[in-house]
Coordinates of C-alpha atoms and ligand atoms in Angstrom, one line a residue:
M803 CA 158.5 155.2 133.6
V804 CA 157.8 156.1 130.0
G805 CA 160.6 157.0 127.7
A806 CA 160.6 159.7 125.1
T807 CA 160.3 157.2 122.3
D808 CA 157.7 155.2 124.1
R809 CA 154.1 155.4 122.8
P810 CA 151.8 156.2 125.8
I811 CA 149.9 153.2 127.2
K812 CA 146.4 153.9 128.4
A813 CA 146.5 155.6 131.8
Y814 CA 144.3 153.1 133.6
S815 CA 146.8 150.3 133.1
L816 CA 150.0 152.3 133.1
S817 CA 151.2 151.8 136.7
L818 CA 150.4 148.1 136.6
V819 CA 152.0 147.8 133.1
Q820 CA 155.2 149.5 134.3
K821 CA 155.5 147.2 137.2
V822 CA 154.8 144.0 135.3
V823 CA 157.2 145.1 132.5
R824 CA 160.0 145.7 134.9
L825 CA 159.4 142.5 136.7
R826 CA 159.2 140.4 133.5
A827 CA 162.3 142.1 132.1
M828 CA 164.2 141.3 135.3
E829 CA 163.0 137.7 135.3
S830 CA 163.6 136.9 131.8
A831 CA 166.5 139.1 131.2
L832 CA 164.6 140.8 128.3
D833 CA 165.6 144.4 127.8
Y834 CA 163.0 146.8 128.8
H835 CA 161.9 147.9 125.3
T836 CA 161.4 144.4 124.1
A837 CA 159.4 143.5 127.1
R838 CA 157.3 146.6 126.7
A839 CA 156.7 145.9 123.1
L840 CA 155.5 142.4 123.9
L841 CA 153.1 143.8 126.5
E842 CA 151.7 146.4 124.2
W843 CA 151.1 143.8 121.7
Q844 CA 149.1 141.7 124.2
I845 CA 147.1 144.8 125.3
E846 CA 146.3 145.5 121.6
L847 CA 145.0 142.0 121.4
G848 CA 142.7 142.7 124.3
A849 CA 144.7 140.9 127.1
T850 CA 144.4 143.8 129.5
D851 CA 143.6 141.9 132.8
A852 CA 145.8 139.7 134.8
I853 CA 143.8 136.5 135.6
G854 CA 146.3 134.6 137.8
D855 CA 149.4 135.4 139.6
A856 CA 151.6 132.8 137.8
P857 CA 152.0 132.6 134.0
V858 CA 150.4 129.6 132.4
D859 CA 152.0 127.7 129.5
R860 CA 148.9 126.6 127.7
Y861 CA 150.9 124.5 125.2
A862 CA 152.0 122.3 128.1
L863 CA 148.4 121.6 129.3
P864 CA 146.6 118.4 128.3
D865 CA 144.4 118.8 125.2
T866 CA 141.0 119.3 126.5
A867 CA 139.6 121.1 123.5
P868 CA 136.3 119.4 122.4
K869 CA 137.0 117.0 119.6
A870 CA 135.8 118.0 116.2
K871 CA 132.6 116.0 115.4
K872 CA 132.9 113.5 112.6
P873 CA 130.7 114.6 109.7
A874 CA 127.4 112.9 110.1
K875 CA 127.0 109.9 107.8
A876 CA 125.0 110.4 104.7
Q877 CA 121.3 110.7 105.5
S878 CA 119.2 107.6 105.2
A879 CA 117.5 109.0 102.2
T880 CA 120.7 109.0 100.3
K881 CA 121.9 105.7 101.9
K882 CA 122.1 102.9 99.4
P883 CA 119.8 100.1 100.3
K884 CA 121.6 96.9 101.4
Q885 CA 121.9 94.7 98.3
V886 CA 120.4 91.3 98.9
D887 CA 121.7 88.3 97.0
P888 CA 118.6 86.2 96.4
V889 CA 120.6 83.1 95.4
G890 CA 122.6 83.3 98.5
V891 CA 119.4 83.7 100.6
A892 CA 117.9 80.7 98.8
K893 CA 121.1 78.6 99.3
S894 CA 121.2 79.2 103.1
A895 CA 117.5 78.7 103.5
A896 CA 117.6 75.5 101.5
Q897 CA 120.6 74.2 103.4
A898 CA 119.1 75.0 106.7
A899 CA 116.1 72.7 105.9
G900 CA 116.6 69.3 107.4
T901 CA 113.2 67.8 106.3
L902 CA 110.8 68.2 103.4
D903 CA 108.4 70.0 105.7
Q904 CA 111.1 72.4 106.7
L905 CA 112.0 72.9 103.1
Q906 CA 108.4 73.6 102.1
A907 CA 108.2 76.2 104.9
A908 CA 111.5 77.8 103.8
M909 CA 110.3 78.1 100.3
D910 CA 107.0 79.5 101.4
A911 CA 108.9 82.2 103.4
F912 CA 111.2 83.0 100.5
D913 CA 110.2 86.5 99.3
H914 CA 112.8 87.3 96.6
C915 CA 111.0 85.8 93.6
E916 CA 108.5 88.0 91.8
L917 CA 106.5 85.0 90.7
K918 CA 105.4 84.5 94.3
R919 CA 103.4 87.7 94.1
G920 CA 101.4 86.7 91.1
A921 CA 100.7 83.2 92.3
R922 CA 97.9 82.0 94.6
Q923 CA 100.1 79.6 96.5
L924 CA 103.3 77.6 96.6
V925 CA 103.1 74.3 94.7
F926 CA 105.6 72.2 96.5
A927 CA 105.2 68.5 95.7
D928 CA 102.9 65.5 95.4
G929 CA 103.2 61.8 95.7
T930 CA 105.3 59.6 98.0
P931 CA 108.4 61.2 99.5
G932 CA 111.3 58.7 99.5
A933 CA 109.9 57.0 96.3
R934 CA 112.5 55.5 93.9
V935 CA 111.3 57.8 91.1
M936 CA 111.2 61.6 91.3
I937 CA 109.6 63.5 88.4
I938 CA 110.5 67.1 87.8
G939 CA 108.3 69.3 85.7
E940 CA 108.6 73.0 84.7
A941 CA 106.2 75.1 86.7
P942 CA 102.6 75.0 87.9
G943 CA 99.9 76.0 85.5
R944 CA 96.4 77.4 86.4
D945 CA 95.0 74.2 87.9
E946 CA 98.1 73.5 89.9
D947 CA 98.2 77.1 91.2
R948 CA 94.6 76.7 92.3
E949 CA 95.0 73.2 93.9
G950 CA 98.5 73.6 95.3
K951 CA 99.7 70.3 93.8
P952 CA 101.9 69.7 90.7
F953 CA 100.5 68.1 87.6
V954 CA 96.8 68.0 88.3
G955 CA 95.5 69.6 85.1
R956 CA 95.2 67.9 81.7
A957 CA 98.9 67.3 81.3
G958 CA 99.0 65.8 84.8
Q959 CA 96.2 63.4 84.0
L960 CA 98.2 62.2 81.0
L961 CA 101.3 61.9 83.1
D962 CA 99.3 59.7 85.6
R963 CA 98.2 57.4 82.7
M964 CA 101.8 57.2 81.4
L965 CA 103.1 56.3 84.8
A966 CA 100.3 53.7 85.4
A967 CA 101.4 52.0 82.2
I968 CA 104.6 51.0 83.9
D969 CA 103.1 50.4 87.3
L970 CA 104.0 53.7 88.9
N971 CA 101.6 56.0 90.8
R972 CA 101.7 58.9 93.2
T973 CA 100.3 57.0 96.1
E974 CA 102.9 54.3 96.2
N975 CA 106.1 54.9 94.2
V976 CA 106.4 58.3 92.6
Y977 CA 107.3 61.7 94.0
I978 CA 106.6 64.8 91.8
T979 CA 107.7 68.4 91.9
N980 CA 108.6 71.3 89.5
V981 CA 111.6 73.5 88.8
L982 CA 109.6 76.5 89.9
P983 CA 107.1 76.3 92.8
W984 CA 105.0 79.4 91.7
R985 CA 103.0 79.8 88.5
P986 CA 104.5 82.2 86.0
P987 CA 102.0 84.8 84.8
Q988 CA 100.0 83.7 81.7
N989 CA 101.9 80.4 81.9
R990 CA 104.9 82.1 80.3
D991 CA 108.2 80.2 80.2
P992 CA 110.3 80.4 83.4
K993 CA 113.1 82.9 83.0
P994 CA 116.7 81.7 83.5
E995 CA 117.2 84.1 86.5
E996 CA 114.1 82.6 88.2
I997 CA 115.4 79.1 87.6
G998 CA 118.9 80.1 88.9
M999 CA 117.4 81.8 92.0
L1000 CA 115.2 78.8 92.9
K1001 CA 117.6 76.0 92.0
P1002 CA 119.1 75.7 95.5
F1003 CA 115.6 74.7 96.7
L1004 CA 115.3 72.1 93.9
E1005 CA 118.7 70.6 94.7
R1006 CA 117.8 70.4 98.4
H1007 CA 114.4 69.0 97.5
V1008 CA 116.1 66.2 95.6
A1009 CA 118.6 65.6 98.4
L1010 CA 115.9 65.3 101.0
A1011 CA 113.5 63.2 98.9
K1012 CA 116.4 60.7 98.2
P1013 CA 115.0 59.2 94.9
E1014 CA 117.0 56.6 93.0
V1015 CA 116.3 58.2 89.6
L1016 CA 115.2 61.6 88.3
V1017 CA 112.8 62.0 85.3
V1018 CA 113.0 65.5 83.8
M1019 CA 110.0 66.6 81.7
G1020 CA 110.6 68.9 78.7
N1021 CA 113.2 71.3 77.5
I1022 CA 113.1 73.8 80.3
T1023 CA 113.6 71.2 83.0
C1024 CA 116.4 69.6 81.0
Q1025 CA 118.1 73.0 80.9
A1026 CA 117.5 73.6 84.6
V1027 CA 118.7 70.2 85.8
L1028 CA 121.2 69.1 83.2
G1029 CA 122.2 72.4 81.8
K1030 CA 121.4 71.1 78.3
R1031 CA 118.6 71.8 75.8
G1032 CA 117.4 69.7 72.9
I1033 CA 114.8 67.3 74.3
T1034 CA 114.3 65.6 71.0
R1035 CA 117.9 64.5 71.0
L1036 CA 118.3 64.0 74.8
R1037 CA 115.1 62.1 75.6
G1038 CA 115.4 58.5 76.6
Q1039 CA 119.2 58.8 77.2
W1040 CA 120.4 58.4 80.7
D1041 CA 122.4 61.3 82.0
Q1042 CA 123.7 62.4 85.4
A1043 CA 122.9 65.3 87.7
M1044 CA 122.6 66.1 91.4
D1045 CA 124.5 62.8 92.0
L1046 CA 121.7 60.7 90.4
P1047 CA 120.9 59.1 87.1
V1048 CA 118.5 61.3 85.1
I1049 CA 116.3 60.4 82.1
P1050 CA 114.8 63.3 80.1
M1051 CA 111.3 62.8 78.5
F1052 CA 108.9 64.7 76.4
H1053 CA 106.7 66.9 78.6
P1054 CA 103.1 65.6 78.8
A1055 CA 101.8 69.0 77.7
Y1056 CA 103.8 68.6 74.5
L1057 CA 102.4 65.1 74.0
L1058 CA 98.9 66.5 74.3
R1059 CA 99.8 68.9 71.4
Q1060 CA 101.8 66.3 69.4
P1061 CA 100.2 62.9 70.1
Q1062 CA 102.3 61.3 67.4
M1063 CA 105.3 61.6 69.8
K1064 CA 103.7 59.3 72.3
R1065 CA 105.5 56.4 70.6
Q1066 CA 108.9 57.8 71.7
A1067 CA 107.5 58.6 75.2
W1068 CA 106.4 55.0 75.5
A1069 CA 109.9 53.8 74.6
D1070 CA 111.3 56.2 77.3
L1071 CA 108.9 54.8 79.9
L1072 CA 110.0 51.3 79.1
E1073 CA 113.6 52.4 79.5
L1074 CA 112.7 53.8 82.9
K1075 CA 110.9 50.6 83.9
A1076 CA 113.9 48.5 82.8
R1077 CA 116.2 50.6 84.9
L1078 CA 114.0 50.2 88.0
E1079 CA 113.8 46.4 87.4
G1080 CA 117.6 46.4 87.2
K1081 CA 117.6 45.5 83.5
A1082 CA 119.0 48.7 82.1
Ligands
URA643 N1 103.3 71.4 83.8 C1 104.4 71.3 84.6 O1 105.5 71.3 84.2 N2 104.2 71.2 85.9 C2 102.9 71.1 86.4 O2 102.8 71.0 87.6 C3 101.9 71.3 85.6 C4 102.1 71.4 84.3

């Protein structure tokens, strides 16, 4: 039934449309024209075929629409590399070492110091672990780098003579290491960041070697261990670091260049001897 004001609906769907419109109008108490307008609108949208007998309220159905994918994380090329904290790595590696051998292995495995790449090998220590005296130098030179032991070059030979003068030697009662275990290129001075990075190893080294006193050789070692510079002023004066008494002395390499300073070095050795004999 198409009224005069009605626009014609395509013939192929007309009889069906009329039936449906009437039915829906009866069911929902819509007036005929409103229902027809709604149906026309659906047909215009392309909804021309009845799929099921009963109407479906799709708003009441569970949400089964595929979830929108989260945008992929930034590609690995643009990913920031994870920042490594070398001091943190050194601290944990040092703390995990329960023996001197384990500490040596941990230092050998430490890959965050550039010096390692330019050096032939790790120079860990020499002498008697557990000795009352622990001597700390700066860093290996060419000879130490080659032999893998601290203080074996000319400065080391002078050190041995100095120690012998107060009855100390590596085979019985002295233990020796350096602030840095790798030779700096061209024997340049160690950089503060290198010292800071490797200090956890030095601290652990001292804790595991358990000396009674520390002897720190030269300005750079004073700075690393005591946090102070000015060896000329500091030498021969007992200080405290790493829970131990510390005596700074001129570095033997300096004494080779300035032999007139050996007099003060001798006084400092006597001071050390007196301390060991319980007289200082
Ligand atoms: N100088 C140092 O400080 N350490 C060495 O092992 C050799 C030279």
